[in-house]
Short mmCIF file of C-alpha atoms and ligand atoms in Angstrom, two decimals:
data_model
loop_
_atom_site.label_atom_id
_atom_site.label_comp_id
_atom_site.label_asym_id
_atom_site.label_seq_id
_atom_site.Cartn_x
_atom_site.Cartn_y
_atom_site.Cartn_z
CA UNK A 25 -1.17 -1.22 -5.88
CA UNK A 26 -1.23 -4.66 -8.39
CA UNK A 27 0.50 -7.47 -7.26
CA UNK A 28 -0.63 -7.21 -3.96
CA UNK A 29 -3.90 -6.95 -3.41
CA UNK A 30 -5.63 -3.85 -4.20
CA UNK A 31 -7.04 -1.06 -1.73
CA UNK A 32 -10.58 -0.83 -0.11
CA UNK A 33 -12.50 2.35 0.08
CA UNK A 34 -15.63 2.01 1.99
CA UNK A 35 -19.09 3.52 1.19
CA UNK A 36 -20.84 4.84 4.33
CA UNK A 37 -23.57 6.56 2.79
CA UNK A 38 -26.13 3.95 3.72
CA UNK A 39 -24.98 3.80 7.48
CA UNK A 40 -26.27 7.43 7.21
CA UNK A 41 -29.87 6.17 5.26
CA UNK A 42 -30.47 3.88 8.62
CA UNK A 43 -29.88 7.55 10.33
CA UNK A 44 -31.95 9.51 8.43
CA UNK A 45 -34.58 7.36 8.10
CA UNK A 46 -35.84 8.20 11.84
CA UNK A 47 -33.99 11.59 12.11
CA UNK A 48 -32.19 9.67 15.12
CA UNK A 49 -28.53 10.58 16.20
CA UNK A 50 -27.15 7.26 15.62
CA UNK A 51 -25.57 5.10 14.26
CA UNK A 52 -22.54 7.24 14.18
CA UNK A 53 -20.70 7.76 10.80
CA UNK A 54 -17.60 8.58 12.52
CA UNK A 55 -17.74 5.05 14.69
CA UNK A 56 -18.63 3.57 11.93
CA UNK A 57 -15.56 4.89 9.73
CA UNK A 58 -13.49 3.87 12.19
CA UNK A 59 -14.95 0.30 12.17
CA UNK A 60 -14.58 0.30 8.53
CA UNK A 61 -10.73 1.09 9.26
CA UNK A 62 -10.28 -1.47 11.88
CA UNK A 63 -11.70 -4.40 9.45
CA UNK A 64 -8.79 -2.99 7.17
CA UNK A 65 -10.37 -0.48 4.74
CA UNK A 66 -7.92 2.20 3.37
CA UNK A 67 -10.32 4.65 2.87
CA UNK A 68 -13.80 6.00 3.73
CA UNK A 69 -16.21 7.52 0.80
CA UNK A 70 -19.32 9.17 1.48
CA UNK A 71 -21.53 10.78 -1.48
CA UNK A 72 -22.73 14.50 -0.64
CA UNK A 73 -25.94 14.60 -3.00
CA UNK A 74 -27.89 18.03 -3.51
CA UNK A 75 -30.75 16.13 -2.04
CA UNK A 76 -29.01 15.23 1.43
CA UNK A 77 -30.77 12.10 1.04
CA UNK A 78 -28.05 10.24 3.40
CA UNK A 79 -24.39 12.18 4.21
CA UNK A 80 -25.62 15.48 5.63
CA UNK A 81 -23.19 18.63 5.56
CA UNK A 82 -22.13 17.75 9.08
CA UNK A 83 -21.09 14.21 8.31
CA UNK A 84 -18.72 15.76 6.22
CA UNK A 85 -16.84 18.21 8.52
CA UNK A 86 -17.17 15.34 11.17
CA UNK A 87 -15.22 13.06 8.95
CA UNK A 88 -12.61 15.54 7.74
CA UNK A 89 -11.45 16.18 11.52
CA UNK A 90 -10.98 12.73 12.07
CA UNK A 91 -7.51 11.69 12.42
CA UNK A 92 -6.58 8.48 10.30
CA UNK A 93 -9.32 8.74 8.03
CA UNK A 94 -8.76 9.14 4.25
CA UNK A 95 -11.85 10.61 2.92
CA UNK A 96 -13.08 10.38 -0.81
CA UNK A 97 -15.94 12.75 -1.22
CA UNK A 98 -18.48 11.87 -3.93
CA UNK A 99 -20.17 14.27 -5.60
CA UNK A 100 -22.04 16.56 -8.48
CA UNK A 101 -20.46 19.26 -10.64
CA UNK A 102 -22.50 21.82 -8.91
CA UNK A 103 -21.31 25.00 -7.61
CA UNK A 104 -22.87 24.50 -3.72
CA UNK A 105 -21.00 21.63 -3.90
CA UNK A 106 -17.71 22.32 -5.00
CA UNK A 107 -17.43 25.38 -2.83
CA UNK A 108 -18.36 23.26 0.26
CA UNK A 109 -15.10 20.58 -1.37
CA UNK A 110 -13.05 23.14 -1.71
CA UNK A 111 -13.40 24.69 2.04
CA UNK A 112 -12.97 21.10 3.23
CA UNK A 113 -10.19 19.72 1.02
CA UNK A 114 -11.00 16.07 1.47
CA UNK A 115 -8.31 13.13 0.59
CA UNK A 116 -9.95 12.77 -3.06
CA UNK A 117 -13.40 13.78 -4.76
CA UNK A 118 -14.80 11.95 -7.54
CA UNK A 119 -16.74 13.39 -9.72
CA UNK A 120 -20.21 11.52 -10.45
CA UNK A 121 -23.32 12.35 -12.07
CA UNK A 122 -26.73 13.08 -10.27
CA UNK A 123 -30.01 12.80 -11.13
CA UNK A 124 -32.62 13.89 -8.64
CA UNK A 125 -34.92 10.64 -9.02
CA UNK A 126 -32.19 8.38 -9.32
CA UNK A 127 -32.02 5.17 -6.52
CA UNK A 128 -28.14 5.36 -6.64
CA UNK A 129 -25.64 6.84 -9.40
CA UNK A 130 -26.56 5.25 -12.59
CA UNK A 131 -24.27 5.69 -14.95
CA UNK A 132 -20.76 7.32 -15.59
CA UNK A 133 -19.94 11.40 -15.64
CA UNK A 134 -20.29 12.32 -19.02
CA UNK A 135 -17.06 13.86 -19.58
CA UNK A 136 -17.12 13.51 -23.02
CA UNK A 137 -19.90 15.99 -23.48
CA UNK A 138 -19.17 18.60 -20.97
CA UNK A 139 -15.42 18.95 -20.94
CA UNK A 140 -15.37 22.68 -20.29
CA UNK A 141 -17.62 22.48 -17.12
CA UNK A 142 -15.29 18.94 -15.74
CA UNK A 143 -11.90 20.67 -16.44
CA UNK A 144 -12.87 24.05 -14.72
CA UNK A 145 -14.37 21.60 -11.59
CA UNK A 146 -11.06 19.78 -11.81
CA UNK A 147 -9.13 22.59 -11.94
CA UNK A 148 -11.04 24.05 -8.76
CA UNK A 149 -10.42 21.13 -6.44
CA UNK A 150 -6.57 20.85 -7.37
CA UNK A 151 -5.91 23.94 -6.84
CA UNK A 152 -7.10 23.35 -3.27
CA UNK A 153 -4.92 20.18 -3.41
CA UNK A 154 -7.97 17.64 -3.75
CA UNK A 155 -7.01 15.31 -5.61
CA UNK A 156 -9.73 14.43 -8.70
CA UNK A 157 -11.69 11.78 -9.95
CA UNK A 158 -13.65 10.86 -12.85
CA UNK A 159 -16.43 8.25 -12.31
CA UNK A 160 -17.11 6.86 -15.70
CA UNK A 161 -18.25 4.54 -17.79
CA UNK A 162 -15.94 2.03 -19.24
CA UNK A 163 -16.04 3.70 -22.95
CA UNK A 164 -13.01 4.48 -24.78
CA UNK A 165 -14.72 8.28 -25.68
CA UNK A 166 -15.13 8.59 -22.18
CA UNK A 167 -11.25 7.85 -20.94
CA UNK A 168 -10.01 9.83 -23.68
CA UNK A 169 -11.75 12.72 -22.39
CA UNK A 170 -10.98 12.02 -19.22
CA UNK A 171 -7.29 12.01 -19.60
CA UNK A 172 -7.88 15.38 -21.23
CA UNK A 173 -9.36 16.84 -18.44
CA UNK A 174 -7.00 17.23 -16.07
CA UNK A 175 -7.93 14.52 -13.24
CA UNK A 176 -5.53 12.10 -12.67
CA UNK A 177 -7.67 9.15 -11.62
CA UNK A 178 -10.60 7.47 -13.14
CA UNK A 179 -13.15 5.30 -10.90
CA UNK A 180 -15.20 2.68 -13.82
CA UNK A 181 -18.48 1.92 -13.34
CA UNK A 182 -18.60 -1.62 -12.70
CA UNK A 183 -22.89 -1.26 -12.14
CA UNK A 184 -23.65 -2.75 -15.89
CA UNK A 185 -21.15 -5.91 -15.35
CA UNK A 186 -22.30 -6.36 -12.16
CA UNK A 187 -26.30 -6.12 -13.12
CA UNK A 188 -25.66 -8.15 -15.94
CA UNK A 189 -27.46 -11.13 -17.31
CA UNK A 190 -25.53 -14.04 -17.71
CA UNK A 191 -24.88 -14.06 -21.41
CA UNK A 192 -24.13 -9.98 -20.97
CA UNK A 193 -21.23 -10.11 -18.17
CA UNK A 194 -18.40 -12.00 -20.14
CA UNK A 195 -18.85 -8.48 -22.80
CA UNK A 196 -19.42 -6.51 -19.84
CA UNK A 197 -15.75 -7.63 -18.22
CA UNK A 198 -14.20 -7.31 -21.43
CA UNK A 199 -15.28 -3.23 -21.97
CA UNK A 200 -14.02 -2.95 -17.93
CA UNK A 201 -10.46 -4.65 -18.91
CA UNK A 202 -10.22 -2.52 -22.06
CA UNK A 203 -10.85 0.84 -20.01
CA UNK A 204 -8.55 -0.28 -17.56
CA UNK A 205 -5.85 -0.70 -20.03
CA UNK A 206 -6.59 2.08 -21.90
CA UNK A 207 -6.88 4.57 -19.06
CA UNK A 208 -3.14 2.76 -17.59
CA UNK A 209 -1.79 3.66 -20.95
CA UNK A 210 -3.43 7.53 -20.78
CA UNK A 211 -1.74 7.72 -17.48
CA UNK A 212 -4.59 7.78 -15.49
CA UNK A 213 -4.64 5.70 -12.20
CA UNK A 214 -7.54 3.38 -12.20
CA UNK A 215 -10.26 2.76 -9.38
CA UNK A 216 -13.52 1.11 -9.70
CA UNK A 217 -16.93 0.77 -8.21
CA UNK A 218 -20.37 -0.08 -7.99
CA UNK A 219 -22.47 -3.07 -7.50
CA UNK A 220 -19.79 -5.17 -6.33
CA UNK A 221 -19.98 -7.41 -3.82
CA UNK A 222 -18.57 -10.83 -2.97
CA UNK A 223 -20.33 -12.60 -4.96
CA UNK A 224 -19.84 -10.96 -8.19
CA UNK A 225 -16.17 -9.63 -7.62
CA UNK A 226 -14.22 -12.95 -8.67
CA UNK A 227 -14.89 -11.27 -12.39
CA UNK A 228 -13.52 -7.56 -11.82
CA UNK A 229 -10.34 -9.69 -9.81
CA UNK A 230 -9.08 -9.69 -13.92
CA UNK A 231 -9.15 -6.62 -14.41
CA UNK A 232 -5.89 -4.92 -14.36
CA UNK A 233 -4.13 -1.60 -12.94
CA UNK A 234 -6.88 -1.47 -10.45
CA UNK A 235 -5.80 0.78 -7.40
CA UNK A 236 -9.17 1.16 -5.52
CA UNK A 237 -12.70 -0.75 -5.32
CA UNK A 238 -14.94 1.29 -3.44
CA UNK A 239 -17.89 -0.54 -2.05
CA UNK A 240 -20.68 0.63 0.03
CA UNK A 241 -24.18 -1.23 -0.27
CA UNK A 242 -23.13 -4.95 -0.06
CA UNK A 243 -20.92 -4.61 2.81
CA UNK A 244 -23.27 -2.55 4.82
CA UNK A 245 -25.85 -5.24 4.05
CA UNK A 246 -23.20 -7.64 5.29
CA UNK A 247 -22.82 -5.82 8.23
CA UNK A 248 -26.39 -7.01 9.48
CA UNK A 249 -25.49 -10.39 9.98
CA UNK A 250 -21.60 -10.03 10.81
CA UNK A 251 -21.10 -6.69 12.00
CA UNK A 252 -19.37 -3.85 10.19
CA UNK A 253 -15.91 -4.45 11.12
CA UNK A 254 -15.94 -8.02 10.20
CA UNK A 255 -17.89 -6.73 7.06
CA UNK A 256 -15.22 -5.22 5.60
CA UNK A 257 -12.63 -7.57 7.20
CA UNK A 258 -13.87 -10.08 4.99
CA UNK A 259 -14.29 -7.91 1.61
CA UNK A 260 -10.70 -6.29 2.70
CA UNK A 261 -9.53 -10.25 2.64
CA UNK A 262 -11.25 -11.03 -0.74
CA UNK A 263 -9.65 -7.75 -1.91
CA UNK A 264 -5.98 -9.00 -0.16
CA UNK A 265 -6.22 -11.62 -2.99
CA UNK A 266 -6.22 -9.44 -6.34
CA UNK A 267 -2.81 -10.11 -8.25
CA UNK A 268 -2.43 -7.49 -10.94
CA UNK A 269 -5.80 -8.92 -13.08
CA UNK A 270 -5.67 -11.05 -15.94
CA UNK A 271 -5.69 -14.22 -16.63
N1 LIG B 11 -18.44 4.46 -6.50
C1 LIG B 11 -19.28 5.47 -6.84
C2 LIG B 11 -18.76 6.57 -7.70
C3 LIG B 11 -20.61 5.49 -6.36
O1 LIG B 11 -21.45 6.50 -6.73
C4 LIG B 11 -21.04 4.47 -5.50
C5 LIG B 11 -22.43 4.52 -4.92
O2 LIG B 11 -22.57 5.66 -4.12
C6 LIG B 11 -20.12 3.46 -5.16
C7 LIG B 11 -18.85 3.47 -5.69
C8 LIG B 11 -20.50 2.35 -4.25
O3 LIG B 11 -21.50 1.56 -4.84
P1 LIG B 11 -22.20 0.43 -3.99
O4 LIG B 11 -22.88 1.08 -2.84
O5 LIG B 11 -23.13 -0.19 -4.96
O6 LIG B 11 -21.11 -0.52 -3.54
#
């Protein structure tokens, strides 16, 4: 996608936190991935950490079975986790880092620095016809390795534009357009996340050769007020509006 709007994958992880935070059976993640489709997502992610802090094992199965659902299935270079990926053969998988302590994934997959360990993970999930991505930071060293590797999609980390201070987030655009152009010229299809929210997406709207924006957090949050359906209705509207990036 360009010209026309670019596509919204949803982040249901913290419809799971509500879950897990009282061990209850509700709210449903499949109900609420099929919200997220009726307010006009494209897709459904969900973040399998080794901690289980939110998606459980289940959730995962669950969401495979359902029909219509096009399921992007974050996760860890870890071998418990790739072999439960590869028995499941979700949509897509991107690739993150994880840090036990961390509140949410804070920074990109160094890909740079472990090739041999991404490229055999890569090579693992393709062959079961997963289709891989690479959740990075928007550094040239980073893409270059990444278009090595095998994957053919990249998601940016858009966390340090969108935490930025005022005086930071003009530089902080600028390294997101340059990795977007440098990753289209690599061949590498472009998706981005994290952070965004309406408020701070009128930036990343100039960015080009974006595909995807998957967003979680903000439009859960949202979905307080407004309900989940008109949640993403509204962020899948915003989205409707993206012409191809710059000016
Ligand atoms: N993309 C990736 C790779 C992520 O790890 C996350 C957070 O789980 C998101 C997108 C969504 O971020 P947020 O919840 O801040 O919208």
């Amino acid at each position: 996608m360009s010209a026309n709007g670019c596509r919204l994958g949803v982040n249901i992880d913290h419809v799971a936190t509500l879950r897990q935070a009282r061990g209850t059976a509700y709210p449903d993640l499949v109900a609420a991935a099929q919200a997220c489709l009726a307010g006009g997502a494209q897709g459904i992610t969900i973040h399998l950490r080794e901690d289980r802090r939110h998606i459980q094992d289940r959730d995962v199965y669950a969401l495979r079975r359902e029909p219509g659902v096009r399921l992007n299935l974050e996760m860890a270079i870890v071998p418990e986790i790739v072999a439960i990926a590869v028995a499941v053969r979700p949509d897509e998988v991107c690739l993150v880092p994880e840090r036990r302590h961390e509140l949410t994934t804070e920074g990109g997959l160094d890909v740079a620095g472990q090739a041999a360990s991404v490229h055999d993970a890569v090579d693992a999930l393709a062959r079961a016809g997963v289709q891989v991505s690479l959740f990075i930071d928007p550094e040239p060293r980073q893409i270059e390795a990444a278009a090595c590797s095998g994957a053919p999609v990249i998601e940016l980390h858009t966390g340090r534009y969108c935490n930025a201070a005022e005086a930071d987030a003009a530089a902080e655009l600028a390294r997101l357009i340059e990795g977007a152009r440098l990753a289209h010229r690599r061949g590498l299809k472009v998706n981005a996340g994290h952070g965004l929210s309406l408020d701070n997406l009128h930036g990343i709207m100039s960015v080009p050769h974006l595909d995807t924006l998957n967003i979680g957090h903000s439009i859960v949050c949202r979905s307080v007020f407004i309900g989940l359906r008109q949640a993403v209705a509204e962020m899948s509207a915003a989205l409707s509006r993206y012409a191809g990036g710059l000016p």
